[in-house]
mmCIF file of C-alpha atoms in Angstrom:
data_model
loop_
_atom_site.group_PDB
_atom_site.id
_atom_site.type_symbol
_atom_site.label_atom_id
_atom_site.label_comp_id
_atom_site.label_asym_id
_atom_site.label_seq_id
_atom_site.Cartn_x
_atom_site.Cartn_y
_atom_site.Cartn_z
ATOM 1 C CA MET A 30 30.597 -17.666 59.104
ATOM 2 C CA THR A 31 30.876 -21.417 59.701
ATOM 3 C CA PHE A 32 33.981 -23.569 59.851
ATOM 4 C CA PRO A 33 33.312 -27.241 59.018
ATOM 5 C CA THR A 34 35.414 -29.652 61.032
ATOM 6 C CA SER A 35 34.275 -32.774 59.215
ATOM 7 C CA PRO A 36 33.032 -33.442 55.678
ATOM 8 C CA PRO A 37 29.397 -34.206 54.892
ATOM 9 C CA SER A 38 28.585 -37.856 55.340
ATOM 10 C CA ALA A 39 25.980 -40.150 53.832
ATOM 11 C CA THR A 40 25.569 -41.851 57.193
ATOM 12 C CA ALA A 41 23.257 -40.727 59.990
ATOM 13 C CA SER A 42 26.140 -39.265 61.989
ATOM 14 C CA PRO A 43 25.816 -35.572 62.868
ATOM 15 C CA ILE A 44 28.399 -33.192 61.425
ATOM 16 C CA ARG A 45 30.313 -31.179 64.019
ATOM 17 C CA ASP A 46 30.891 -27.540 63.109
ATOM 18 C CA ARG A 47 31.867 -24.333 64.802
ATOM 19 C CA TRP A 48 30.642 -20.784 64.416
ATOM 20 C CA ILE A 49 32.244 -17.582 65.644
ATOM 21 C CA TRP A 50 29.750 -15.398 67.495
ATOM 22 C CA ARG A 51 30.847 -12.036 68.907
ATOM 23 C CA GLY A 52 34.401 -13.335 68.764
ATOM 24 C CA PHE A 53 33.636 -16.534 70.698
ATOM 25 C CA LYS A 54 33.708 -20.091 69.368
ATOM 26 C CA ILE A 55 30.304 -21.771 69.376
ATOM 27 C CA ASN A 56 30.103 -25.520 68.890
ATOM 28 C CA TYR A 57 27.177 -27.178 67.143
ATOM 29 C CA GLN A 58 26.120 -30.311 65.293
ATOM 30 C CA HIS A 59 23.816 -30.649 62.322
ATOM 31 C CA LEU A 60 22.205 -33.305 60.179
ATOM 32 C CA GLY A 61 19.656 -33.369 57.384
ATOM 33 C CA ASP A 62 19.512 -31.399 54.140
ATOM 34 C CA ARG A 63 15.804 -30.921 53.523
ATOM 35 C CA GLY A 64 12.628 -29.866 55.263
ATOM 36 C CA PRO A 65 12.028 -27.272 57.972
ATOM 37 C CA ALA A 66 14.860 -26.102 60.213
ATOM 38 C CA VAL A 67 14.959 -27.196 63.850
ATOM 39 C CA VAL A 68 17.288 -25.913 66.592
ATOM 40 C CA LEU A 69 17.807 -28.079 69.696
ATOM 41 C CA VAL A 70 18.956 -26.331 72.889
ATOM 42 C CA HIS A 71 20.274 -28.253 75.913
ATOM 43 C CA GLY A 72 19.808 -27.688 79.628
ATOM 44 C CA PHE A 73 22.164 -26.638 82.442
ATOM 45 C CA GLY A 74 25.381 -28.630 82.537
ATOM 46 C CA ALA A 75 24.560 -30.434 79.292
ATOM 47 C CA SER A 76 25.566 -29.901 75.661
ATOM 48 C CA CYS A 77 24.507 -30.572 72.090
ATOM 49 C CA GLY A 78 25.491 -34.212 72.641
ATOM 50 C CA HIS A 79 22.404 -34.582 74.816
ATOM 51 C CA TRP A 80 20.410 -34.656 71.544
ATOM 52 C CA ARG A 81 22.428 -37.499 69.985
ATOM 53 C CA LYS A 82 19.386 -39.812 70.068
ATOM 54 C CA ASN A 83 17.149 -37.237 68.378
ATOM 55 C CA LEU A 84 19.249 -35.769 65.575
ATOM 56 C CA PRO A 85 19.243 -38.838 63.274
ATOM 57 C CA GLU A 86 15.514 -39.423 63.582
ATOM 58 C CA LEU A 87 14.481 -35.787 63.137
ATOM 59 C CA ALA A 88 16.925 -35.410 60.233
ATOM 60 C CA LYS A 89 14.819 -37.817 58.157
ATOM 61 C CA THR A 90 12.419 -34.956 57.499
ATOM 62 C CA CYS A 91 14.148 -31.833 58.870
ATOM 63 C CA ARG A 92 17.346 -29.812 58.826
ATOM 64 C CA VAL A 93 18.365 -30.267 62.454
ATOM 65 C CA TYR A 94 20.897 -28.263 64.463
ATOM 66 C CA ALA A 95 21.958 -28.870 68.062
ATOM 67 C CA ILE A 96 23.884 -25.963 69.562
ATOM 68 C CA ASP A 97 26.063 -25.497 72.635
ATOM 69 C CA LEU A 98 25.064 -22.338 74.454
ATOM 70 C CA LEU A 99 27.855 -19.904 75.282
ATOM 71 C CA GLY A 100 29.566 -21.214 78.428
ATOM 72 C CA PHE A 101 28.509 -24.835 77.930
ATOM 73 C CA GLY A 102 29.637 -27.908 76.038
ATOM 74 C CA ALA A 103 32.512 -27.254 73.650
ATOM 75 C CA SER A 104 31.568 -23.600 73.204
ATOM 76 C CA ALA A 105 33.770 -20.835 74.603
ATOM 77 C CA LYS A 106 33.539 -19.989 78.288
ATOM 78 C CA PRO A 107 34.408 -16.282 78.541
ATOM 79 C CA ALA A 108 34.826 -14.671 81.947
ATOM 80 C CA PRO A 109 31.460 -13.800 83.518
ATOM 81 C CA ARG A 110 30.625 -10.077 83.762
ATOM 82 C CA ILE A 111 33.996 -9.192 82.200
ATOM 83 C CA GLU A 112 33.684 -10.773 78.756
ATOM 84 C CA ALA A 113 30.085 -12.022 78.757
ATOM 85 C CA ASP A 114 26.876 -12.013 80.769
ATOM 86 C CA TYR A 115 25.340 -15.433 81.261
ATOM 87 C CA THR A 116 21.705 -14.456 80.995
ATOM 88 C CA PHE A 117 18.744 -15.647 78.969
ATOM 89 C CA GLU A 118 18.920 -12.441 76.949
ATOM 90 C CA THR A 119 22.475 -13.344 75.912
ATOM 91 C CA TRP A 120 21.512 -16.870 74.910
ATOM 92 C CA ALA A 121 18.403 -15.618 73.111
ATOM 93 C CA ALA A 122 20.558 -13.338 70.978
ATOM 94 C CA GLN A 123 22.933 -16.255 70.296
ATOM 95 C CA ILE A 124 20.063 -18.478 69.137
ATOM 96 C CA ALA A 125 18.549 -15.765 66.922
ATOM 97 C CA ASP A 126 21.907 -14.917 65.353
ATOM 98 C CA PHE A 127 22.537 -18.620 64.765
ATOM 99 C CA CYS A 128 19.294 -18.840 62.793
ATOM 100 C CA ARG A 129 20.198 -15.742 60.821
ATOM 101 C CA GLU A 130 23.902 -16.370 60.173
ATOM 102 C CA VAL A 131 24.213 -20.165 60.056
ATOM 103 C CA ILE A 132 20.817 -21.565 59.061
ATOM 104 C CA GLY A 133 19.616 -18.593 57.043
ATOM 105 C CA THR A 134 15.952 -19.219 57.894
ATOM 106 C CA SER A 135 13.669 -19.193 60.882
ATOM 107 C CA ALA A 136 13.348 -22.476 62.777
ATOM 108 C CA VAL A 137 11.302 -24.480 65.234
ATOM 109 C CA LEU A 138 13.117 -24.078 68.553
ATOM 110 C CA VAL A 139 13.222 -27.082 70.910
ATOM 111 C CA GLY A 140 14.617 -26.852 74.434
ATOM 112 C CA ASN A 141 15.098 -28.948 77.547
ATOM 113 C CA SER A 142 15.170 -27.532 81.095
ATOM 114 C CA ILE A 143 16.822 -24.080 81.070
ATOM 115 C CA GLY A 144 17.120 -24.429 77.304
ATOM 116 C CA CYS A 145 13.339 -23.936 77.263
ATOM 117 C CA VAL A 146 13.655 -20.513 78.885
ATOM 118 C CA ALA A 147 16.415 -19.590 76.434
ATOM 119 C CA ILE A 148 14.292 -20.457 73.400
ATOM 120 C CA LEU A 149 11.252 -18.690 74.866
ATOM 121 C CA GLN A 150 13.347 -15.559 75.314
ATOM 122 C CA ALA A 151 14.628 -15.908 71.743
ATOM 123 C CA ALA A 152 11.092 -16.313 70.392
ATOM 124 C CA VAL A 153 9.908 -13.227 72.305
ATOM 125 C CA ASP A 154 12.897 -10.983 71.514
ATOM 126 C CA PHE A 155 13.382 -12.155 67.917
ATOM 127 C CA PRO A 156 10.001 -13.485 66.746
ATOM 128 C CA GLN A 157 11.011 -13.461 63.064
ATOM 129 C CA TRP A 158 13.339 -16.408 63.717
ATOM 130 C CA ALA A 159 10.930 -18.671 65.644
ATOM 131 C CA GLU A 160 8.386 -20.802 63.775
ATOM 132 C CA GLY A 161 7.300 -22.491 66.986
ATOM 133 C CA VAL A 162 8.719 -23.634 70.335
ATOM 134 C CA VAL A 163 8.748 -27.018 72.039
ATOM 135 C CA LEU A 164 9.411 -27.099 75.773
ATOM 136 C CA ILE A 165 10.638 -30.411 77.195
ATOM 137 C CA ASN A 166 10.468 -30.373 80.998
ATOM 138 C CA CYS A 167 10.827 -26.620 81.117
ATOM 139 C CA SER A 168 12.821 -25.193 84.008
ATOM 140 C CA LEU A 169 10.396 -23.526 86.389
ATOM 141 C CA ARG A 170 13.258 -21.521 87.926
ATOM 142 C CA LEU A 171 12.159 -22.357 91.456
ATOM 143 C CA LEU A 172 15.251 -20.582 92.901
ATOM 144 C CA HIS A 173 14.316 -17.325 91.192
ATOM 145 C CA ASP A 174 13.963 -14.357 93.572
ATOM 146 C CA ARG A 175 10.234 -14.052 92.874
ATOM 147 C CA LYS A 176 9.661 -17.772 93.430
ATOM 148 C CA ARG A 177 11.564 -17.761 96.711
ATOM 149 C CA ALA A 178 9.571 -14.770 97.939
ATOM 150 C CA GLU A 179 6.503 -17.013 98.011
ATOM 151 C CA MET A 180 8.188 -19.628 100.221
ATOM 152 C CA PRO A 181 8.238 -19.771 104.037
ATOM 153 C CA TRP A 182 11.176 -17.826 105.482
ATOM 154 C CA TYR A 183 13.069 -20.958 106.530
ATOM 155 C CA ARG A 184 13.090 -22.167 102.911
ATOM 156 C CA ARG A 185 14.014 -18.766 101.483
ATOM 157 C CA ILE A 186 17.338 -18.291 103.234
ATOM 158 C CA GLY A 187 19.233 -21.414 102.128
ATOM 159 C CA ALA A 188 19.831 -20.613 98.458
ATOM 160 C CA PRO A 189 21.153 -17.026 98.954
ATOM 161 C CA ILE A 190 23.597 -18.253 101.602
ATOM 162 C CA ALA A 191 24.857 -21.009 99.303
ATOM 163 C CA GLN A 192 25.164 -18.546 96.408
ATOM 164 C CA LYS A 193 27.212 -16.165 98.541
ATOM 165 C CA ILE A 194 29.505 -18.930 99.766
ATOM 166 C CA LEU A 195 30.122 -20.126 96.203
ATOM 167 C CA GLN A 196 31.340 -16.651 95.265
ATOM 168 C CA GLN A 197 34.497 -17.461 97.232
ATOM 169 C CA LYS A 198 37.005 -18.721 94.686
ATOM 170 C CA LEU A 199 38.576 -21.496 96.750
ATOM 171 C CA VAL A 200 35.171 -22.732 97.902
ATOM 172 C CA SER A 201 33.719 -22.808 94.388
ATOM 173 C CA GLN A 202 36.766 -24.599 92.985
ATOM 174 C CA PHE A 203 36.618 -27.258 95.694
ATOM 175 C CA PHE A 204 32.855 -27.704 95.357
ATOM 176 C CA PHE A 205 33.074 -27.990 91.574
ATOM 177 C CA SER A 206 35.920 -30.498 91.782
ATOM 178 C CA GLN A 207 33.755 -32.708 93.996
ATOM 179 C CA LEU A 208 30.771 -32.280 91.693
ATOM 180 C CA ALA A 209 32.638 -33.023 88.455
ATOM 181 C CA ARG A 210 33.380 -36.654 89.262
ATOM 182 C CA PRO A 211 31.951 -39.723 87.509
ATOM 183 C CA LYS A 212 30.351 -41.133 90.654
ATOM 184 C CA THR A 213 28.742 -37.803 91.590
ATOM 185 C CA VAL A 214 27.466 -37.182 88.073
ATOM 186 C CA ARG A 215 26.065 -40.712 87.909
ATOM 187 C CA ASN A 216 24.191 -40.214 91.194
ATOM 188 C CA ILE A 217 22.741 -36.899 90.007
ATOM 189 C CA LEU A 218 21.622 -38.423 86.728
ATOM 190 C CA LEU A 219 20.046 -41.367 88.526
ATOM 191 C CA GLN A 220 17.900 -38.817 90.359
ATOM 192 C CA ALA A 221 16.928 -37.041 87.146
ATOM 193 C CA TYR A 222 16.328 -40.186 85.066
ATOM 194 C CA ARG A 223 13.633 -42.691 85.924
ATOM 195 C CA ARG A 224 15.165 -45.362 83.667
ATOM 196 C CA SER A 225 18.501 -46.199 85.248
ATOM 197 C CA GLU A 226 19.669 -48.060 82.127
ATOM 198 C CA ALA A 227 19.718 -44.715 80.283
ATOM 199 C CA VAL A 228 22.481 -43.460 82.598
ATOM 200 C CA THR A 229 25.429 -44.804 80.634
ATOM 201 C CA ASP A 230 29.164 -44.191 80.744
ATOM 202 C CA GLU A 231 28.783 -42.328 77.443
ATOM 203 C CA LEU A 232 26.274 -39.923 78.993
ATOM 204 C CA ILE A 233 28.431 -39.344 82.052
ATOM 205 C CA GLU A 234 31.430 -38.486 79.874
ATOM 206 C CA LEU A 235 29.276 -36.101 77.805
ATOM 207 C CA ILE A 236 28.512 -34.210 81.013
ATOM 208 C CA LEU A 237 32.036 -34.359 82.411
ATOM 209 C CA GLU A 238 34.057 -33.403 79.331
ATOM 210 C CA PRO A 239 33.111 -29.679 79.272
ATOM 211 C CA SER A 240 33.761 -29.395 83.025
ATOM 212 C CA ARG A 241 37.469 -29.806 82.313
ATOM 213 C CA ASP A 242 37.594 -26.653 80.191
ATOM 214 C CA ARG A 243 39.177 -23.500 81.500
ATOM 215 C CA GLY A 244 36.444 -21.199 82.733
ATOM 216 C CA ALA A 245 33.916 -23.961 83.473
ATOM 217 C CA VAL A 246 33.965 -23.266 87.231
ATOM 218 C CA ASP A 247 33.314 -19.543 86.733
ATOM 219 C CA VAL A 248 30.389 -20.223 84.388
ATOM 220 C CA PHE A 249 28.921 -22.663 86.912
ATOM 221 C CA VAL A 250 29.148 -20.103 89.712
ATOM 222 C CA ALA A 251 27.749 -17.316 87.519
ATOM 223 C CA PHE A 252 24.680 -19.287 86.556
ATOM 224 C CA THR A 253 23.964 -20.657 90.035
ATOM 225 C CA ALA A 254 23.969 -17.031 91.236
ATOM 226 C CA TYR A 255 21.517 -15.982 88.510
ATOM 227 C CA SER A 256 18.239 -15.628 90.388
ATOM 228 C CA GLN A 257 16.785 -12.857 88.254
ATOM 229 C CA GLY A 258 15.687 -12.643 84.633
ATOM 230 C CA PRO A 259 12.530 -14.088 83.084
ATOM 231 C CA LEU A 260 10.267 -16.856 84.270
ATOM 232 C CA PRO A 261 8.480 -19.124 81.780
ATOM 233 C CA GLU A 262 5.133 -17.627 82.762
ATOM 234 C CA ASP A 263 6.482 -14.174 81.858
ATOM 235 C CA LEU A 264 7.401 -15.262 78.340
ATOM 236 C CA LEU A 265 4.682 -17.685 77.241
ATOM 237 C CA PRO A 266 1.900 -15.068 76.942
ATOM 238 C CA ARG A 267 4.197 -12.864 74.844
ATOM 239 C CA LEU A 268 4.843 -15.477 72.154
ATOM 240 C CA SER A 269 3.807 -14.728 68.593
ATOM 241 C CA CYS A 270 4.207 -18.404 67.607
ATOM 242 C CA ARG A 271 2.690 -21.633 68.885
ATOM 243 C CA ALA A 272 4.114 -23.743 71.706
ATOM 244 C CA LEU A 273 4.052 -27.435 72.566
ATOM 245 C CA ILE A 274 4.975 -28.768 76.010
ATOM 246 C CA LEU A 275 6.281 -32.277 76.740
ATOM 247 C CA TRP A 276 6.834 -33.340 80.348
ATOM 248 C CA GLY A 277 8.316 -36.437 81.939
ATOM 249 C CA THR A 278 5.900 -37.055 84.782
ATOM 250 C CA GLU A 279 8.577 -38.480 87.100
ATOM 251 C CA ASP A 280 10.749 -35.348 87.026
ATOM 252 C CA PRO A 281 12.033 -34.784 90.599
ATOM 253 C CA TRP A 282 13.309 -31.253 89.855
ATOM 254 C CA GLU A 283 10.516 -29.663 87.809
ATOM 255 C CA PRO A 284 7.261 -31.168 89.163
ATOM 256 C CA PHE A 285 4.701 -32.112 86.553
ATOM 257 C CA ALA A 286 1.913 -30.721 88.751
ATOM 258 C CA LEU A 287 3.495 -27.271 88.589
ATOM 259 C CA GLY A 288 4.293 -27.640 84.906
ATOM 260 C CA ARG A 289 0.604 -28.152 84.174
ATOM 261 C CA GLN A 290 0.039 -24.477 84.909
ATOM 262 C CA LEU A 291 2.099 -23.472 81.870
ATOM 263 C CA ALA A 292 -0.356 -25.268 79.599
ATOM 264 C CA GLU A 293 -3.073 -22.787 80.573
ATOM 265 C CA PHE A 294 -1.588 -20.032 78.411
ATOM 266 C CA ALA A 295 -3.409 -19.430 75.142
ATOM 267 C CA THR A 296 -0.197 -19.748 73.122
ATOM 268 C CA VAL A 297 0.239 -23.408 74.154
ATOM 269 C CA ASP A 298 -1.264 -25.980 71.789
ATOM 270 C CA ARG A 299 -1.177 -28.758 74.355
ATOM 271 C CA LEU A 300 0.734 -30.408 77.170
ATOM 272 C CA ILE A 301 1.731 -34.026 76.565
ATOM 273 C CA PRO A 302 2.670 -36.009 79.692
ATOM 274 C CA LEU A 303 5.366 -38.636 79.200
ATOM 275 C CA GLU A 304 4.654 -41.301 81.762
ATOM 276 C CA GLY A 305 7.451 -43.004 83.637
ATOM 277 C CA VAL A 306 10.349 -40.754 82.581
ATOM 278 C CA GLY A 307 12.206 -37.937 84.285
ATOM 279 C CA HIS A 308 13.813 -34.586 83.569
ATOM 280 C CA CYS A 309 15.424 -35.318 80.185
ATOM 281 C CA PRO A 310 12.897 -37.347 78.157
ATOM 282 C CA GLN A 311 14.616 -36.634 74.842
ATOM 283 C CA ASP A 312 17.584 -38.706 76.041
ATOM 284 C CA GLU A 313 15.826 -41.095 78.408
ATOM 285 C CA ALA A 314 12.922 -42.010 76.115
ATOM 286 C CA PRO A 315 13.660 -40.845 72.545
ATOM 287 C CA GLU A 316 11.183 -43.403 71.193
ATOM 288 C CA LEU A 317 8.436 -41.359 72.883
ATOM 289 C CA VAL A 318 9.767 -37.895 72.088
ATOM 290 C CA ASN A 319 10.947 -38.211 68.474
ATOM 291 C CA PRO A 320 7.583 -39.137 66.896
ATOM 292 C CA ILE A 321 5.827 -36.316 68.758
ATOM 293 C CA LEU A 322 8.438 -33.785 67.661
ATOM 294 C CA SER A 323 8.385 -34.968 64.045
ATOM 295 C CA GLU A 324 4.597 -34.792 63.838
ATOM 296 C CA TRP A 325 4.284 -31.358 65.450
ATOM 297 C CA ILE A 326 7.112 -29.852 63.380
ATOM 298 C CA ALA A 327 5.411 -31.177 60.245
ATOM 299 C CA GLN A 328 2.158 -29.545 61.324
ATOM 300 C CA VAL A 329 3.876 -26.205 61.955
ATOM 301 C CA SER A 330 5.656 -26.452 58.611
ATOM 302 C CA ALA A 331 2.448 -27.290 56.744
ATOM 303 C CA ALA A 332 0.598 -24.416 58.397
ATOM 304 C CA ARG A 333 3.257 -21.983 57.230
ATOM 305 C CA GLY A 334 3.633 -23.489 53.771
ATOM 306 C CA ASP A 335 7.334 -24.265 54.458
ATOM 307 C CA SER A 336 8.439 -21.461 52.144
ATOM 308 C CA PRO A 337 12.153 -20.617 52.454
ATOM 309 C CA LEU A 338 11.512 -17.121 51.128
ATOM 310 C CA GLU A 339 8.821 -16.573 53.745
ATOM 311 C CA THR A 340 11.021 -17.753 56.605
ATOM 312 C CA LEU A 341 13.658 -15.233 55.562
ATOM 313 C CA ARG A 342 11.245 -12.396 56.299
ATOM 314 C CA ASP A 343 12.755 -9.358 57.994
ATOM 315 C CA ARG A 344 16.116 -11.076 58.464
ATOM 316 C CA ASP A 345 17.906 -7.764 58.061
ATOM 317 C CA SER A 346 15.640 -5.864 60.446
ATOM 318 C CA PRO A 347 17.333 -4.062 63.376
ATOM 319 C CA SER A 348 15.963 -6.547 65.898
ATOM 320 C CA SER A 349 17.802 -9.392 64.175
ATOM 321 C CA GLN A 350 21.201 -7.758 64.372
ATOM 322 C CA PRO A 351 23.797 -8.678 67.028
ATOM 323 C CA PHE A 352 23.985 -6.408 70.083
#
């Protein structure tokens, strides 16, 4: 069930809605009333607002939805391990149920950073709801237990120690309070973005606003301690749909050289390097990303015939039901 918070508009301004999933409020935005469905999924610490430069353009030919994952943005932040598990399996189920309950059809899933792993998990666990996936600077999960096992011992020990220290309530609260400051957020974004002019006060506030919510600290600690679960290379070969990869070549966190390896999987159509931009190209360089997304989504839609009845296939199958 959806609960509109603003009336439909003839302008190119996204409509903000909310959806109740497993008893928790989920925030999302949508725009466009025709064409194939597209779901945009943000990265760690971000929200659906990170797609504000993409929604209007994609909505010219698509029905576009940008969703806040559970624990992020304006979505609910239930207590980790007590009320919810912050894992990619949880977010995959959320994305699949969103397609089933809100959109009513399958969709092209587009993610940035950890949002890429979430949509890959959704496409693997619930293939009937994924028409295709687009990975924008996919998180390589370099702090994953299996990744760290390949590092020299002196590089392996730092992250587990930091994770253990952050489990202390007073420490995590102090650390988060220092992190959730305009100056700190600006400095972090200036590392992630190659184009400094893209780091605006609006963007900083988009990042900071959810950090003020009750439960934000606990979600932050829970995810930073999450060193298990799937890796992109585990999920890509299991896809039953096609994948496209976009990568800002100046990403300091997810190196393009390592990202190239993901393009070797048979399920990947191609890897498109985006020269001169960093970790969040959809926000930093939308003029590069939007045309590529629009063209590829159109190709996927044409290949499938864009039949609403066809995209509703198996929607009532057991695998599409909530856990």
